[in-house]
CSV table of C-alpha atoms in Angstrom, one decimal:
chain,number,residue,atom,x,y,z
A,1,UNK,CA,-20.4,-3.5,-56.6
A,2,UNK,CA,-16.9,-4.8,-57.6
A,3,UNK,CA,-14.2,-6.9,-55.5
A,4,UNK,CA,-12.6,-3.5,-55.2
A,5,UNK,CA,-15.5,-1.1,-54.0
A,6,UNK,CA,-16.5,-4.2,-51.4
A,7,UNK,CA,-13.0,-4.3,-50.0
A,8,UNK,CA,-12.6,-0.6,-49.8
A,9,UNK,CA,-15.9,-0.4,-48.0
A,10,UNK,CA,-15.0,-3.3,-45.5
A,11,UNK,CA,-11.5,-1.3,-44.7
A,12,UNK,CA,-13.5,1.6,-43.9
A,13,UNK,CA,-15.5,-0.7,-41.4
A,14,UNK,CA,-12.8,-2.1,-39.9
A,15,UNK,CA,-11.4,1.9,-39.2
A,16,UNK,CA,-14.4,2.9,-37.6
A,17,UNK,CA,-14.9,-0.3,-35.3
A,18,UNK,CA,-11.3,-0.2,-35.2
A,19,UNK,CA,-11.0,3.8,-33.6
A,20,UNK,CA,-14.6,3.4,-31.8
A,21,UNK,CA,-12.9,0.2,-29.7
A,22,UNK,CA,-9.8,2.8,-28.9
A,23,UNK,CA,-11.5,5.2,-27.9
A,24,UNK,CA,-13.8,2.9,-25.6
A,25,UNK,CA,-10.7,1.2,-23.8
A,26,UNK,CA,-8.7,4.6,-23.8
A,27,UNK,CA,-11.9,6.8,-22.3
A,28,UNK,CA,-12.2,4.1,-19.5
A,29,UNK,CA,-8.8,3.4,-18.7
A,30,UNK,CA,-7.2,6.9,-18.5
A,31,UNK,CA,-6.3,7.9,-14.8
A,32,UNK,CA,-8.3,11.0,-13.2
A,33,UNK,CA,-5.3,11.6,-11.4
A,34,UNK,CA,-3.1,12.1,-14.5
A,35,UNK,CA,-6.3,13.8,-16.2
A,36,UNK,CA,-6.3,16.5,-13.6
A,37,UNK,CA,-2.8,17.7,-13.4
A,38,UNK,CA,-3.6,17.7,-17.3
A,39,UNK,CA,-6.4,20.2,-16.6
A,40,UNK,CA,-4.6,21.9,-14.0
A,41,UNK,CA,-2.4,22.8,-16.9
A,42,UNK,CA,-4.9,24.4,-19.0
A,43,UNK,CA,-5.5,21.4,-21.7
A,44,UNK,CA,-9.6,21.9,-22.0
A,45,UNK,CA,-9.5,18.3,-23.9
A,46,UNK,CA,-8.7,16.8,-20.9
A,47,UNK,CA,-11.1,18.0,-18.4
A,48,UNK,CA,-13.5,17.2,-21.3
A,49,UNK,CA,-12.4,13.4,-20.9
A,50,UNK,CA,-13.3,13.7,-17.0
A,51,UNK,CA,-16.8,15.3,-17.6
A,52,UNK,CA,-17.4,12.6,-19.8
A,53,UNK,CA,-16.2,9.5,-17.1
A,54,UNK,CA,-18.3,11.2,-15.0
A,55,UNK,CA,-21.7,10.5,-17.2
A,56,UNK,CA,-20.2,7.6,-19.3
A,57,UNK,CA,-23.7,6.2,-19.9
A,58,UNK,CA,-24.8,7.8,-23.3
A,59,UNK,CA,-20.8,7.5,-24.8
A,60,UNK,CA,-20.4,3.4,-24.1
A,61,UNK,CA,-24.3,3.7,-25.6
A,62,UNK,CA,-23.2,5.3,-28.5
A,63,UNK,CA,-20.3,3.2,-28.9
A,64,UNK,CA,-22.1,-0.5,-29.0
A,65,UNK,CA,-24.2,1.2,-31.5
A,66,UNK,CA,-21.4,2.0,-33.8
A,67,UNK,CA,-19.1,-1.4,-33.1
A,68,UNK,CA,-22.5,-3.9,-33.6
A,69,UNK,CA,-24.2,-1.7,-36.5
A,70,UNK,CA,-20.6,-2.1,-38.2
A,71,UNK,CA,-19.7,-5.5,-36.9
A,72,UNK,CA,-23.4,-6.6,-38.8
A,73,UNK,CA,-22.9,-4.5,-41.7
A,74,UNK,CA,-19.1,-6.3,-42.7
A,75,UNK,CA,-20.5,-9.6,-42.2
A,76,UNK,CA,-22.8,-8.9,-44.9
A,77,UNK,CA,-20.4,-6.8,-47.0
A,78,UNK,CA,-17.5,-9.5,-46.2
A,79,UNK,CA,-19.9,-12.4,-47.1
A,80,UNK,CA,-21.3,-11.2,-50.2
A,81,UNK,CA,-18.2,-10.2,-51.3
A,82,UNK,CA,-15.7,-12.8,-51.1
A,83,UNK,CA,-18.4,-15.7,-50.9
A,84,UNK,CA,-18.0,-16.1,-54.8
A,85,UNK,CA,-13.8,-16.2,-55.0
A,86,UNK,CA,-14.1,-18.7,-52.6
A,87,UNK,CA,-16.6,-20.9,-54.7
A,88,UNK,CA,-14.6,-20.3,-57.5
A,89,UNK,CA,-11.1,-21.5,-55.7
A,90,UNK,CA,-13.1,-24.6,-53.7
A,91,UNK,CA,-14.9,-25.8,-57.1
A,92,UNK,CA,-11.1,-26.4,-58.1
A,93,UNK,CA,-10.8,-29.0,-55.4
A,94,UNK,CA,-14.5,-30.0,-54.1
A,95,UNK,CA,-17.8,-30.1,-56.2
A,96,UNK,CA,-20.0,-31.6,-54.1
A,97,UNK,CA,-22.7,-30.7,-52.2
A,98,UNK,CA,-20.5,-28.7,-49.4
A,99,UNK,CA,-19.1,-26.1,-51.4
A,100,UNK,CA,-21.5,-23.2,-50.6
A,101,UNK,CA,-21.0,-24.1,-47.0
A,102,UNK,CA,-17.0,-24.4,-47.0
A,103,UNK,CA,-17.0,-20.8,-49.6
A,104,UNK,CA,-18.9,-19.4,-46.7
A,105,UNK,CA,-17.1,-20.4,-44.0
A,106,UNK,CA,-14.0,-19.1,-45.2
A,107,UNK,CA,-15.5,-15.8,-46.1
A,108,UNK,CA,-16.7,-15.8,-43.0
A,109,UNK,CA,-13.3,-16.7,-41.5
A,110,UNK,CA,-11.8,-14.1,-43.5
A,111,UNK,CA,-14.3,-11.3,-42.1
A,112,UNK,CA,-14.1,-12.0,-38.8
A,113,UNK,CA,-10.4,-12.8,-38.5
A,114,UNK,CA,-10.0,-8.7,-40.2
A,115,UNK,CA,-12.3,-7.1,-37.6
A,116,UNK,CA,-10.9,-9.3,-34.6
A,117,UNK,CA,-7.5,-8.3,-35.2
A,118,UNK,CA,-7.7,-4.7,-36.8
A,119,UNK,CA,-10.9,-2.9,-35.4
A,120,UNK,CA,-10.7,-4.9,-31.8
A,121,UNK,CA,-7.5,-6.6,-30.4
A,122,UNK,CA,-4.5,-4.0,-32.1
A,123,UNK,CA,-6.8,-0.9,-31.4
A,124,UNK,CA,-7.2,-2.0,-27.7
A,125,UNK,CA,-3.5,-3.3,-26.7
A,126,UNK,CA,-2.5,0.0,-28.0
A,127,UNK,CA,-5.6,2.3,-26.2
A,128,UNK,CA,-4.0,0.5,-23.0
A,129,UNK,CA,-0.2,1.8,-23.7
A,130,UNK,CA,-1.0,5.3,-23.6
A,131,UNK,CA,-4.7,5.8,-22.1
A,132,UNK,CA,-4.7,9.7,-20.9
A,133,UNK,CA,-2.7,10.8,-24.7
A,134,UNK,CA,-5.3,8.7,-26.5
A,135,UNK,CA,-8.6,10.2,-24.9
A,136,UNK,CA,-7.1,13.5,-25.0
A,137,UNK,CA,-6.8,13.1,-28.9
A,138,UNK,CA,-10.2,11.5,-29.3
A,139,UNK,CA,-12.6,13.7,-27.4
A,140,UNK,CA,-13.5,15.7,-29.7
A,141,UNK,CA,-14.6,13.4,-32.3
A,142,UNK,CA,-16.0,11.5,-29.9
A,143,UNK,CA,-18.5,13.9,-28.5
A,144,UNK,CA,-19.8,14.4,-32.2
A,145,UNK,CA,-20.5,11.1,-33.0
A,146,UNK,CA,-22.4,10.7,-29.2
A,147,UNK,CA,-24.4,13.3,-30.5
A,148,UNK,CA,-25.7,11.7,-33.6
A,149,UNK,CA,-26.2,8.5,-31.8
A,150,UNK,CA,-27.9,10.6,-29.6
A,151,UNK,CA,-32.0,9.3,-29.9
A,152,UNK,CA,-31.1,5.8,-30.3
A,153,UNK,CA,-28.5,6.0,-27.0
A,154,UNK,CA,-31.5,7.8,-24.7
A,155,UNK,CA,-33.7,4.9,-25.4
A,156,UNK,CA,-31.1,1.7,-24.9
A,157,UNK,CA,-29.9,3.8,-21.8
A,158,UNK,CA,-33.7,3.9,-20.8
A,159,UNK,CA,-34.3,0.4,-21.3
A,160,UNK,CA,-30.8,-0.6,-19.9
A,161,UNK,CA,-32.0,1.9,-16.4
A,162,UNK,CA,-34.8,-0.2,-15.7
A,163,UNK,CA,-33.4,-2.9,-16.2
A,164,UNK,CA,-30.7,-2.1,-13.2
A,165,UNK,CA,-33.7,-1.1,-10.9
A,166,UNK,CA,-35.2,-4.1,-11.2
A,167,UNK,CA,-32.6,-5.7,-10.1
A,168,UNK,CA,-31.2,-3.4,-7.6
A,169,UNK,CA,-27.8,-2.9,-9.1
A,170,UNK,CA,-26.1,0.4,-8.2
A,171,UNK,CA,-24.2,1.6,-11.0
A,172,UNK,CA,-22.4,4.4,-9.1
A,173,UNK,CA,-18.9,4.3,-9.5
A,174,UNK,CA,-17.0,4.3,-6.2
A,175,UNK,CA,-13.5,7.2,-6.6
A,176,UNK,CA,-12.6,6.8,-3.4
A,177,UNK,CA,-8.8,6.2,-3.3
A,178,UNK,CA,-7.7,3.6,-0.3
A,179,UNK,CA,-4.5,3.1,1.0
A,180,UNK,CA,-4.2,-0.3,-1.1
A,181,UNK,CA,-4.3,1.9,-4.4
A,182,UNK,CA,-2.1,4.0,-2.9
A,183,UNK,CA,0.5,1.0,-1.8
A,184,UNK,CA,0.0,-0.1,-5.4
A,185,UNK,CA,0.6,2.7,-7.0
A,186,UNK,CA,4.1,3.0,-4.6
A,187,UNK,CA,5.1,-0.2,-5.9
A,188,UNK,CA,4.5,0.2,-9.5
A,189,UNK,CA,6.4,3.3,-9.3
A,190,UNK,CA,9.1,1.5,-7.4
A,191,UNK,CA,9.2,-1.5,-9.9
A,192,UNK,CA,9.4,1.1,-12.9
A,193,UNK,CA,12.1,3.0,-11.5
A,194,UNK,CA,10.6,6.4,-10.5
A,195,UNK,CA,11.0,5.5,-6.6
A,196,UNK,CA,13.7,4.6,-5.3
A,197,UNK,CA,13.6,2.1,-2.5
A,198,UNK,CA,14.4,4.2,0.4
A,199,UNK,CA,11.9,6.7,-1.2
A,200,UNK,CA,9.4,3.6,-1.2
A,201,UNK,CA,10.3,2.1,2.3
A,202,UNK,CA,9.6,6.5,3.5
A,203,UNK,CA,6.2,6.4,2.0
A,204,UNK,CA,5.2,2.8,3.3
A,205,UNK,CA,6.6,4.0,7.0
A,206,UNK,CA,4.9,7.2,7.0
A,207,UNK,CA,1.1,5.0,5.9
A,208,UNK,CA,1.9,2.6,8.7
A,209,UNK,CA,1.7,5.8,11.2
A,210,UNK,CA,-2.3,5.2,11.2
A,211,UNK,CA,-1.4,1.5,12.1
A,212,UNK,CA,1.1,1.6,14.4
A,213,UNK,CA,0.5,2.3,18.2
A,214,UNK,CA,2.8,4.6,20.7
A,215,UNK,CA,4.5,1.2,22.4
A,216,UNK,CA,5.6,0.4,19.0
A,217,UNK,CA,8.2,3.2,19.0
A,218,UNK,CA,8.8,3.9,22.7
A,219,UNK,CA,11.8,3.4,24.9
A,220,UNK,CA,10.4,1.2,27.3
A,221,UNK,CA,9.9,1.4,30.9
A,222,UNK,CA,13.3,-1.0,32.0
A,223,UNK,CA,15.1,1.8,29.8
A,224,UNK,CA,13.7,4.8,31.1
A,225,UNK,CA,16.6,6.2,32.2
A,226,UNK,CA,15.2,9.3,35.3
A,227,UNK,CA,16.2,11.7,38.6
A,228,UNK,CA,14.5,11.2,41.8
A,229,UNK,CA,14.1,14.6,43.3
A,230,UNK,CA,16.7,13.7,46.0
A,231,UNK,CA,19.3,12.3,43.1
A,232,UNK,CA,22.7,13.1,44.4
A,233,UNK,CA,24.9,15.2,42.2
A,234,UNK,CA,27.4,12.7,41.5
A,235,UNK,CA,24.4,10.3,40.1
A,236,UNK,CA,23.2,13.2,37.6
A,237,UNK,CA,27.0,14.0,36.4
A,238,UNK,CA,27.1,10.2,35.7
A,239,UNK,CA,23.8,9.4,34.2
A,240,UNK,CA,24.3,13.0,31.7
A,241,UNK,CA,27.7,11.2,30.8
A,242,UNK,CA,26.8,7.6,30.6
A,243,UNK,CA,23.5,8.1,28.3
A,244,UNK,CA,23.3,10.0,25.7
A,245,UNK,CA,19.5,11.6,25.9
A,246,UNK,CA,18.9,15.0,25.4
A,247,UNK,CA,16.1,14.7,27.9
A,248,UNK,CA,15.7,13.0,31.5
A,249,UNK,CA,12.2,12.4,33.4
A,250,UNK,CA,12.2,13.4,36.9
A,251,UNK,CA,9.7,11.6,39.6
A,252,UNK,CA,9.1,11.5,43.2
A,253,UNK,CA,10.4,8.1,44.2
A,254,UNK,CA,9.8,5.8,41.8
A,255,UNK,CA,9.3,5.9,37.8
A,256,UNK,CA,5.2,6.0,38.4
A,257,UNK,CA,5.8,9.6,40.3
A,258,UNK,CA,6.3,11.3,37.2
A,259,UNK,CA,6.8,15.4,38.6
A,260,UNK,CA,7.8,16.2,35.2
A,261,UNK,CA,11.3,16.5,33.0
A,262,UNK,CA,14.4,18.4,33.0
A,263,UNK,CA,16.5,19.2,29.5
A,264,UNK,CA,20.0,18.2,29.5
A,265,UNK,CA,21.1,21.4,27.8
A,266,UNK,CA,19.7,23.2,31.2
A,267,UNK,CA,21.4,20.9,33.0
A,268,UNK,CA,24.2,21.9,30.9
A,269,UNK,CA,23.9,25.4,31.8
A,270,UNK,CA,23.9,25.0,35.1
A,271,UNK,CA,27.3,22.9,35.4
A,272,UNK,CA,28.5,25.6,33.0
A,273,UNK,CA,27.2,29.1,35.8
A,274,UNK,CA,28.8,26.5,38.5
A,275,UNK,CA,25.4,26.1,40.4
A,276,UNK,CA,24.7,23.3,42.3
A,277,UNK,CA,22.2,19.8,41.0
A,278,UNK,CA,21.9,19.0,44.6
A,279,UNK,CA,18.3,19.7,44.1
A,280,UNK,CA,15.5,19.6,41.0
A,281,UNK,CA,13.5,22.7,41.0
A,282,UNK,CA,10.9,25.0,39.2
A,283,UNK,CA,13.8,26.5,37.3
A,284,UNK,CA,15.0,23.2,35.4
A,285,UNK,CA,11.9,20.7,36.0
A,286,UNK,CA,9.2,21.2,32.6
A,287,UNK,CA,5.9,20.0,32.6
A,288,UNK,CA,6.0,16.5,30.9
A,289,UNK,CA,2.8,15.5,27.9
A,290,UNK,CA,1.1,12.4,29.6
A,291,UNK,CA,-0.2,10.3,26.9
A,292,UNK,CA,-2.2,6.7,26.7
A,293,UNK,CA,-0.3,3.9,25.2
A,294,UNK,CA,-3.8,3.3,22.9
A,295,UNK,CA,-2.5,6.0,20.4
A,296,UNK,CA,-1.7,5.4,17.3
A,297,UNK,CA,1.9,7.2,16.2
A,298,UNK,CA,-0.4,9.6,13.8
A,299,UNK,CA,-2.6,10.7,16.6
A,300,UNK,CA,1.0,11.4,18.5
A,301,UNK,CA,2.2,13.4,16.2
A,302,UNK,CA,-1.1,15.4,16.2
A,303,UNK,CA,-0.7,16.2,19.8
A,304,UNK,CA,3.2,17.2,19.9
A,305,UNK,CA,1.9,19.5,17.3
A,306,UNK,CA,-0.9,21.3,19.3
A,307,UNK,CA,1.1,21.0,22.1
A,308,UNK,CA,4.5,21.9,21.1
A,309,UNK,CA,6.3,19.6,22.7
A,310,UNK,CA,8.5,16.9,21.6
A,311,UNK,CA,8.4,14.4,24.4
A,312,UNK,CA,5.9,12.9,26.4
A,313,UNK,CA,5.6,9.5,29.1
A,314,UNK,CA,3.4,6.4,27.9
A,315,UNK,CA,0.8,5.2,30.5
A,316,UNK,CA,-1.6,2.2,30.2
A,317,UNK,CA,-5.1,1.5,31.8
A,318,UNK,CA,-3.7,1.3,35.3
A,319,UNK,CA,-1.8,4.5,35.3
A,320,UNK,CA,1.5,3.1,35.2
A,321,UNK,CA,4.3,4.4,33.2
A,322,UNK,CA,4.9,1.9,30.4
A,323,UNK,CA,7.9,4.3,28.8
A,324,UNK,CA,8.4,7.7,27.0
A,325,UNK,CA,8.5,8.6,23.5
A,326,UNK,CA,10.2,11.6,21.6
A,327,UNK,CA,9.8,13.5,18.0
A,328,UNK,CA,12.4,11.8,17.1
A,329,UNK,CA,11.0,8.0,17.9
A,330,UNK,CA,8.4,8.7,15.5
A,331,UNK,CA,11.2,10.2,12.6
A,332,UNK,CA,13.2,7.0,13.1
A,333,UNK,CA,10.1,4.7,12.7
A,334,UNK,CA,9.5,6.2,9.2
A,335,UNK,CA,13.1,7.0,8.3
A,336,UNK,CA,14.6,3.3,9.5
A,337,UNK,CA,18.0,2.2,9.1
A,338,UNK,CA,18.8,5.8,8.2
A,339,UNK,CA,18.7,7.4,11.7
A,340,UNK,CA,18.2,4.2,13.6
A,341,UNK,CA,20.1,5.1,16.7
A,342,UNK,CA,23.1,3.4,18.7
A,343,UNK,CA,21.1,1.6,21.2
A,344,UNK,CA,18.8,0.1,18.8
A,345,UNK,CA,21.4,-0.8,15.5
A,346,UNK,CA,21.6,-4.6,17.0
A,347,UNK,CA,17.7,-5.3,17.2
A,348,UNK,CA,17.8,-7.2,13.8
A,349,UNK,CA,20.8,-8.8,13.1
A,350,UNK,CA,21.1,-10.6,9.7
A,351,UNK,CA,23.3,-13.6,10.3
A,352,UNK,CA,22.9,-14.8,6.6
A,353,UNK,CA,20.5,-15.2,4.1
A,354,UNK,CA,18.8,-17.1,5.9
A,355,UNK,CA,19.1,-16.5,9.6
A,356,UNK,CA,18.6,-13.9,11.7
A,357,UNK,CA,19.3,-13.1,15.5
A,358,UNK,CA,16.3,-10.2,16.6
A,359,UNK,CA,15.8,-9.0,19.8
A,360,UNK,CA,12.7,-9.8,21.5
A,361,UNK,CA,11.7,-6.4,22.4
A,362,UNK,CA,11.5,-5.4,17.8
A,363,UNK,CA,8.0,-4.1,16.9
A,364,UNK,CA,6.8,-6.1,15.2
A,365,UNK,CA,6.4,-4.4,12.2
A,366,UNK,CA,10.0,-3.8,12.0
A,367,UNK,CA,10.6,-7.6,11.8
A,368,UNK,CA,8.0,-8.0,9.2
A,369,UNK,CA,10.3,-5.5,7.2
A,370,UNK,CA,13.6,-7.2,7.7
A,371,UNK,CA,11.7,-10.9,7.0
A,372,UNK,CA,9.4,-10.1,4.2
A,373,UNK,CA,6.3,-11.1,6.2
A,374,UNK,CA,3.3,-9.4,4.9
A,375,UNK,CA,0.9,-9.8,8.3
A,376,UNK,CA,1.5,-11.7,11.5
A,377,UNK,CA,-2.1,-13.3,13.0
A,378,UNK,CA,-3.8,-11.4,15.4
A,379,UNK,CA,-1.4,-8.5,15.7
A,380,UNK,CA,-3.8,-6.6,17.6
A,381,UNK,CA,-3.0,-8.2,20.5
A,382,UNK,CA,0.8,-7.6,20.8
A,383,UNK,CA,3.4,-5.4,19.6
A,384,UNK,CA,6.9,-7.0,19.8
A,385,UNK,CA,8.6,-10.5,18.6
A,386,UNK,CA,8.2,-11.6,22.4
A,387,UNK,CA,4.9,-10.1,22.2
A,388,UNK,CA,4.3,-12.7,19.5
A,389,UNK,CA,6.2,-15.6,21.0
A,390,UNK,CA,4.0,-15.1,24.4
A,391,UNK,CA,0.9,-15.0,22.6
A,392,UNK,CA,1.2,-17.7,20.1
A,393,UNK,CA,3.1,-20.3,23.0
A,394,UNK,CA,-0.1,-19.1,26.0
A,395,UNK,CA,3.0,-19.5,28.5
A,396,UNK,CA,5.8,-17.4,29.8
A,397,UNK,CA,8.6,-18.7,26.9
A,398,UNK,CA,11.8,-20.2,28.2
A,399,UNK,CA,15.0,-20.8,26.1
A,400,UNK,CA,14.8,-23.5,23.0
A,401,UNK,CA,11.3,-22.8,22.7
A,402,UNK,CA,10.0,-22.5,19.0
A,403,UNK,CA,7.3,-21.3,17.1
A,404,UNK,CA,6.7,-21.9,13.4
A,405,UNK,CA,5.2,-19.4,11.2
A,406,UNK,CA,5.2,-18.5,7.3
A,407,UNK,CA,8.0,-20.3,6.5
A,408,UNK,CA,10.3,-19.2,9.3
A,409,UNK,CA,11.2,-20.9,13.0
A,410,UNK,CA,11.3,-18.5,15.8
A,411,UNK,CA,13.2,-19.8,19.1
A,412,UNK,CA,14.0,-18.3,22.1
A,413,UNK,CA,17.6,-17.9,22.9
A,414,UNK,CA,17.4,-16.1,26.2
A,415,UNK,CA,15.3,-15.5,28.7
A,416,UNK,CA,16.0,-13.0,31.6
A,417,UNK,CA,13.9,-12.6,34.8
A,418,UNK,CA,10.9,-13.5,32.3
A,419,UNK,CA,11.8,-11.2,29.8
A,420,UNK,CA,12.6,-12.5,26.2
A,421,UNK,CA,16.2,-11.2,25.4
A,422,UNK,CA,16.7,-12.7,22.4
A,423,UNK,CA,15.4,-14.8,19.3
A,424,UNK,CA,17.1,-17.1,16.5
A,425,UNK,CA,14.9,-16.9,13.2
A,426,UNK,CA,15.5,-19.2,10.3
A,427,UNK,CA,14.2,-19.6,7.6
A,428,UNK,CA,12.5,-23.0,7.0
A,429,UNK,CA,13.4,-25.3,3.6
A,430,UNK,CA,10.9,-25.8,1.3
A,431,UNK,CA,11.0,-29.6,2.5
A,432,UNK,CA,11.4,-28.9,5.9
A,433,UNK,CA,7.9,-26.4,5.1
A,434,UNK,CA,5.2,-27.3,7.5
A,435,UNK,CA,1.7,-26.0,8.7
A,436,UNK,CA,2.3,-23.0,11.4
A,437,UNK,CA,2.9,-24.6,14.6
A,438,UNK,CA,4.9,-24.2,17.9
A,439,UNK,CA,6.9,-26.3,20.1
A,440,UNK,CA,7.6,-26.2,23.9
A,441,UNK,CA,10.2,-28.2,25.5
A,442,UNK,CA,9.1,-28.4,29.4
């Protein structure tokens, strides 16, 4: 054959390797989620593409037949072909004894240096741009050319079958979608522009609902604002005025009496019909949802939804009230700084860039938020910053005590009747860095 039939031969190799590697990268890089709403739209092509994912064995079979048998066959082409121009242009130069060997070489060179950049590298970077629109346009095609290879793919998949049996491999692919391909997906939509970042910091809240427990969220027990049965008028009036809750428990004696609790609007009504508050009763005193604080904020919202209600009191192991939690607890732990309310806008005070002032009562995955932090250690066994301080100092913290973790200082800035009020966090230098400690002045 002549330079020119060889060359036109080799171009056609280099095609067919060069769609056959497309089509390979494309087929197992397109999406099933984009695939289906492809589907779901009525394109046949695509739910062709996730029939064949599913039994991928006899295509990728198919496909090292084609990219080796023409990989071999435009070596040989390639070799024969330019092996003699590059005899003639080295005997210019070189006689000797290593000519056949350099002319080969460079043939060689020139061969391989075509198929690596045109039927392997180009065809892949650009099957990775656009995987679902690339499949899509190559199904069809495709599923011939499986066909033909057909025979030969049965028995390399045959032989390839054993071979993963006798060594136990399990080649089941595992669809199963966690929340860590979710959370990536969120962020790559959030780097590209399609979230925005409130519409990322939503998604990430309402995810951390399965995480986060009940105490996380709660109005503790020292806040619990409630009536005593035997609450003088005068004290109701002022506590309706004074805090702004649109619901009130109402216990025997003392806060672990819980009878039940009364709505402020019926409360409302009442001052409004000019009856008494000297006394609680049936009439404006609801049954109250008692709850353990073991729940997770998902669960929660699971039982004000069977339930109906929209408020409920937090008890632990020893049948204690540890605080109350409302509907709207659980929207303000996924909205944030959106509805965060009055009482709660100073938690997390940004000082500057690197210093904050936090209160010591923060979940703790609200600090982690304003910080950065992507885990604290062992968070299973607290749920605020003091929580943290406590557990990471094994004493009762006093003020100027310190605690050094992932690049930040945490120290105590008051203490009240044991209770950690407040905390400075800085941010550490990068040579000022050290090891997580913590430091207790006695």
């Amino acid at each position: 054959m002549s330079l020119f039939q060889n060359i036109v031969i080799i171009l056609v190799l280099i095609a067919g390797a060069g769609f056959l590697s497309l089509t390979e990268i494309a087929l197992a890089g397109a999406r099933k989620v984009k695939l289906k709403i492809l589907a779901e739209s009525g394109d046949d092509r695509a739910q062709k593409v996730l029939n064949l994912q599913e039994n991928s064995a006899d295509f990728f079979a198919a496909s090292q037949i084609g990219l080796n048998a023409v990989a071999i066959l435009g070596g040989i082409l390639g070799e024969g072909a330019f092996r003699p121009y590059f005899m003639s242009f080295v005997s210019r130069f070189y006689t000797g004894p290593w000519s056949e060997t350099i002319s080969f070489a460079l043939s060689f060179t020139l061969v391989t240096s075509l198929f690596i950049l045109f039927a392997d590298l180009m065809p892949k970077r650009l099957a990775m741009i656009a995987p679902e629109k690339i499949s899509i346009a190559v199904i069809n095609p495709i599923q011939v050319f499986i066909k033909v290879c057909k025979p030969l793919a049965w028995i390399i998949n045959a032989l390839a079958n054993l071979l993963f049996r006798l060594f136990k491999v399990n080649t089941t692919r595992d669809d199963n979608i966690t929340f860590d391909d979710i959370s990536a997906v969120m962020d790559a939509g959030a780097q590209a522009g399609v979230l925005q970042k409130q519409e990322h910091h939503f998604i990430e809240n309402v995810f951390e609902l399965e995480e986060r427990n009940v105490p996380s969220s709660m109005t503790t027990r020292e806040n619990v604002v409630y009536f005593t049965l035997n609450e003088s008028e005068a004290s109701i009036r002022q506590k309706l005025a004074e805090y702004p809750y649109s619901k009130f428990l109402v216990c025997s004696e003392n806060i672990d009496d819980v009878i039940g609790y009364v709505d402020a609007k019926d409360i409302l009504v009442r001052i409004l019909n000019n009856q008494s508050l000297l006394q609680l009763n049936e009439s404006t005193i609801r049954n109250v949802l008692t709850i353990p604080d073991t729940l997770t904020l998902s669960e929660l919202l699971d039982r004000f939804r069977s339930t109906k209600e929209k408020f409920a009191v937090v008890i632990n192991e020893y049948a204690l009230v540890v605080g109350v939690i409302t509907l709207s607890d659980i929207m303000i732990t996924v909205m944030g700084d959106w509805v965060t309310p009055i009482e709660a806008e100073q938690q997390i005070i940004k000082r500057d860039n690197n210093s904050w002032l936090i209160d010591g009562s923060t979940p703790i995955e609200d600090m982690k938020h304003a910080l950065a932090i992507d885990e604290m250690p062992d968070e299973e066994n607290y749920e605020t910053l003091a929580g943290f301080m406590m557990y990471r100092l094994r004493k009762i913290p006093r003020p100027a005590d310190t605690v050094e973790y992932a690049g930040f200082k945490f120290e105590v800035v008051d203490v009240d009747h044991f209770k950690i009020d407040q905390l400075l966090v800085t941010r550490l230098l990068e040579e000022t860095l050290q090891p997580a400690t913590q430091t207790v002045e006695e």
